[in-house]
């Protein structure tokens, strides 16, 4: 009899739930929440008991007894910054999720997992939460010490998609250099350098390209004037950054599908705004390539907007000179959660222990996270590009000196590498199971 795992992914307007028997999905549900239902609760954390009962009721209606569970795993929330990995939900984590400094539906993931796991008599876990922090120290500094850069991004989907891509092309994630862009309601673009995300934009509150609902980086002086104009409350300003920024602010919609329809009908403003968003994403991809000295094995696009051909073509045109562009549309967060739970249940890895502060985190039997072989007080160093590599980089750039394709062209966008490039299928030809469960070795 195999391991039975319940995965929980709470979102702002839905709670996604999946049951797996080993790698085999047996139930996949999306429990929708109306605006009227959400409005009954002042804070997101107040929804905990309501969402828990919805999940339990749905499982019961489908004839599943939670006492059959082997583990419960939830999407990680805004705990304190931690390295990637699987963490057992403990008292310190429950406390930090309950009293998180920022509101986000993902804060409910670990709490829902913990409560249902306690009822079933099993353990609860989270994996690769949005605050995964593997950034190099040089990437943390901004132009003022009071405003350090923070690592908040779509870690779960980014890590899983990066590993999936490496598995498909036969390379090892821990030896690859990748730029991964998650394109959704928020947009995060990260430099994956040999298994670690050494730099990434804060996708939640004001860093990087603008997104369907988020403003991204803004001109600092103008934003300061706006904050002190007396026209907006603090909460209204925060909403401008996340919730009512980006496409919502410019076009009144957070749907890239609707924007594409408006472009097809000749709406030039919609086209300009969409191109500006894609332009910002392309620049961020270039910045992350520079963070790895230009040595990039692949540029990977994932998330819901990666289904959109307008967006994909624009980014390919501007970024295919960096590395081959591969597209993995949609998200595979539930499958990723299950995969992470399985490697714990099978004894392949030992879950990490959350202690509330990054410098106090431990994996049983290992060095403190963030340390290196030189001692536990050492910090994450930045490895600069070496002069010896400049010649090879120049030769490689010369080899790919060709004109970019136009937006309506269909020519191959992969860099010539001496091996046959992967053929990119149109978005409507991706199979429903494009994201099989991927187990870390």
XYZ file of N, CA and C in Angstrom, residues 268-358:
273
model
N -4.644 50.215 -29.354
C -3.218 50.523 -29.353
C -2.675 50.762 -27.944
N -3.523 51.293 -27.057
C -3.065 51.474 -25.678
C -2.798 50.119 -25.041
N -3.700 49.160 -25.282
C -3.510 47.815 -24.731
C -2.220 47.200 -25.262
N -1.944 47.404 -26.534
C -0.709 46.873 -27.119
C 0.521 47.503 -26.467
N 0.488 48.816 -26.289
C 1.622 49.512 -25.697
C 1.888 49.024 -24.269
N 0.831 48.905 -23.475
C 0.991 48.463 -22.092
C 1.504 47.026 -22.047
N 0.950 46.145 -22.891
C 1.398 44.756 -22.922
C 2.867 44.673 -23.326
N 3.260 45.456 -24.330
C 4.650 45.454 -24.757
C 5.561 46.005 -23.655
N 5.077 46.999 -22.917
C 5.877 47.561 -21.824
C 6.111 46.520 -20.735
N 5.090 45.727 -20.433
C 5.248 44.666 -19.440
C 6.276 43.640 -19.922
N 6.148 43.218 -21.185
C 7.081 42.237 -21.750
C 8.487 42.807 -21.852
N 8.587 44.087 -22.154
C 9.876 44.779 -22.216
C 10.572 44.725 -20.857
N 9.796 44.988 -19.791
C 10.356 44.926 -18.437
C 10.803 43.524 -18.063
N 10.019 42.526 -18.458
C 10.396 41.128 -18.184
C 11.695 40.794 -18.906
N 11.798 41.208 -20.163
C 12.995 40.924 -20.960
C 14.227 41.573 -20.345
N 14.090 42.814 -19.886
C 15.216 43.484 -19.238
C 15.634 42.748 -17.968
N 14.649 42.270 -17.218
C 14.966 41.551 -15.975
C 15.677 40.239 -16.277
N 15.272 39.563 -17.353
C 15.954 38.329 -17.761
C 17.410 38.642 -18.105
N 17.627 39.745 -18.830
C 18.985 40.155 -19.151
C 19.803 40.454 -17.908
N 19.182 41.087 -16.925
C 19.880 41.402 -15.674
C 20.293 40.128 -14.940
N 19.408 39.134 -14.916
C 19.734 37.880 -14.241
C 20.823 37.114 -14.989
N 20.848 37.239 -16.319
C 21.934 36.629 -17.091
C 23.262 37.282 -16.717
N 23.256 38.602 -16.555
C 24.473 39.314 -16.160
C 24.939 38.880 -14.774
N 23.995 38.559 -13.886
C 24.342 38.105 -12.537
C 25.108 36.789 -12.566
N 24.995 36.052 -13.669
C 25.727 34.790 -13.828
C 26.790 34.917 -14.910
N 27.276 36.147 -15.122
C 28.368 36.437 -16.058
C 28.031 36.041 -17.488
N 26.740 35.967 -17.811
C 26.325 35.636 -19.166
C 26.384 34.163 -19.503
N 26.804 33.330 -18.562
C 26.884 31.887 -18.821
C 25.554 31.253 -18.420
N 24.639 31.151 -19.368
C 23.267 30.695 -19.115
C 22.962 29.501 -20.014
N 22.468 28.434 -19.419
C 22.132 27.228 -20.183
C 20.741 27.304 -20.800
N 19.820 28.028 -20.150
C 18.458 28.118 -20.675
C 17.731 29.276 -20.021
N 16.815 29.871 -20.783
C 15.831 30.819 -20.254
C 14.503 30.082 -20.228
N 13.861 30.032 -19.070
C 12.646 29.238 -18.895
C 11.482 30.153 -18.542
N 10.390 30.030 -19.297
C 9.164 30.786 -19.017
C 8.122 29.825 -18.473
N 7.513 30.183 -17.347
C 6.479 29.349 -16.744
C 5.398 30.246 -16.148
N 4.361 29.651 -15.562
C 3.240 30.422 -15.035
C 2.112 30.540 -16.048
N 0.978 31.031 -15.607
C -0.214 31.085 -16.448
C -0.055 31.918 -17.702
N 0.684 33.034 -17.618
C 0.819 33.913 -18.778
C 1.743 33.305 -19.829
N 2.470 32.269 -19.486
C 3.305 31.593 -20.485
C 2.468 30.861 -21.527
N 1.150 30.789 -21.326
C 0.238 30.283 -22.361
C 0.032 31.317 -23.472
N 0.323 32.593 -23.177
C -0.006 33.680 -24.090
C 1.060 33.828 -25.165
N 0.681 33.625 -26.428
C 1.642 33.637 -27.523
C 2.249 35.019 -27.739
N 1.492 36.094 -27.541
C 2.019 37.448 -27.690
C 3.189 37.665 -26.738
N 2.998 37.290 -25.475
C 4.035 37.481 -24.461
C 5.260 36.628 -24.778
N 5.027 35.357 -25.093
C 6.135 34.436 -25.355
C 6.962 34.908 -26.548
N 6.289 35.311 -27.637
C 7.019 35.745 -28.831
C 7.859 36.988 -28.544
N 7.290 37.927 -27.802
C 8.027 39.156 -27.496
C 9.300 38.830 -26.717
N 9.162 38.003 -25.674
C 10.321 37.675 -24.840
C 11.352 36.881 -25.639
N 10.896 35.968 -26.487
C 11.822 35.217 -27.330
C 12.624 36.152 -28.234
N 11.930 37.121 -28.813
C 12.612 38.047 -29.715
C 13.723 38.797 -28.995
N 13.477 39.176 -27.755
C 14.426 40.001 -27.033
C 15.456 39.216 -26.232
N 15.217 37.932 -25.968
C 16.099 37.195 -25.056
C 16.716 35.928 -25.630
N 16.319 35.524 -26.843
C 16.837 34.265 -27.370
C 18.331 34.316 -27.654
N 18.925 35.524 -27.724
C 20.376 35.620 -27.912
C 21.130 35.172 -26.663
N 20.450 35.176 -25.510
C 21.103 34.819 -24.244
C 21.293 33.309 -24.150
N 20.228 32.567 -24.441
C 20.227 31.101 -24.333
C 18.929 30.600 -24.955
N 18.813 29.303 -25.206
C 17.540 28.760 -25.699
C 16.390 29.100 -24.753
N 15.257 29.478 -25.325
C 14.068 29.810 -24.535
C 13.134 28.607 -24.536
N 12.826 28.094 -23.351
C 11.912 26.956 -23.213
C 10.677 27.390 -22.449
N 9.519 26.901 -22.863
C 8.243 27.342 -22.310
C 7.537 26.184 -21.607
N 7.199 26.392 -20.334
C 6.446 25.420 -19.533
C 5.225 26.147 -18.968
N 4.174 26.286 -19.768
C 3.032 27.109 -19.322
C 2.288 26.492 -18.155
N 1.685 27.367 -17.353
C 0.908 26.902 -16.207
C 1.774 26.716 -14.973
N 1.180 26.149 -13.959
C 1.863 25.913 -12.694
C 1.713 24.447 -12.305
N 2.666 23.947 -11.573
C 2.594 22.562 -11.122
C 2.840 22.480 -9.625
N 2.235 23.415 -8.889
C 2.548 23.548 -7.473
C 2.065 22.366 -6.640
N 0.859 21.844 -6.927
C 0.374 20.701 -6.152
C 1.241 19.469 -6.402
N 1.579 19.225 -7.679
C 2.449 18.091 -7.991
C 3.810 18.250 -7.325
N 4.307 19.469 -7.299
C 5.604 19.735 -6.676
C 5.554 19.484 -5.177
N 4.473 19.912 -4.542
C 4.316 19.659 -3.107
C 4.328 18.164 -2.820
N 3.583 17.404 -3.613
C 3.523 15.957 -3.418
C 4.907 15.332 -3.615
N 5.612 15.761 -4.652
C 6.954 15.230 -4.908
C 7.876 15.469 -3.722
N 7.774 16.654 -3.125
C 8.607 16.965 -1.965
C 8.218 16.140 -0.744
N 6.917 15.896 -0.554
C 6.493 15.051 0.564
C 6.977 13.614 0.381
N 6.945 13.135 -0.846
C 7.346 11.751 -1.112
C 8.820 11.497 -0.786
N 9.689 12.441 -1.124
C 11.109 12.200 -0.845
C 11.382 12.166 0.653
N 10.535 12.836 1.453
C 10.655 12.741 2.909
C 10.126 11.396 3.396
N 8.938 11.021 2.935
C 8.325 9.769 3.377
C 9.175 8.557 2.999
N 9.844 8.630 1.861
C 10.689 7.515 1.411
C 12.067 7.524 2.049
N 12.358 8.557 2.832
C 13.649 8.621 3.497
C 14.783 9.108 2.625
N 14.464 9.652 1.452
C 15.504 10.164 0.555
C 16.168 11.397 1.144
N 15.383 12.249 1.786
C 15.928 13.418 2.469
C 15.319 13.501 3.856
N 15.970 14.275 4.711
C 15.458 14.559 6.048
C 14.907 15.974 6.038
N 13.691 16.193 6.528
C 13.143 17.552 6.498
C 13.965 18.515 7.342
N 14.019 19.758 6.896
C 14.731 20.785 7.639
C 13.877 21.255 8.807
N 14.542 21.883 9.772
C 13.862 22.365 10.972
C 13.793 23.882 10.931
N 12.601 24.408 11.020
C 12.398 25.857 11.019
C 12.546 26.370 12.449
N 13.477 27.336 12.629
C 13.738 27.849 13.968
C 13.383 29.321 14.111
N 12.763 29.911 13.081
C 12.292 31.285 13.217
C 13.243 32.334 12.707
N 14.534 32.040 12.658
C 15.506 32.978 12.104
C 16.439 32.209 11.191
N 16.755 32.795 10.024
C 17.531 32.093 9.006
C 18.852 31.578 9.553
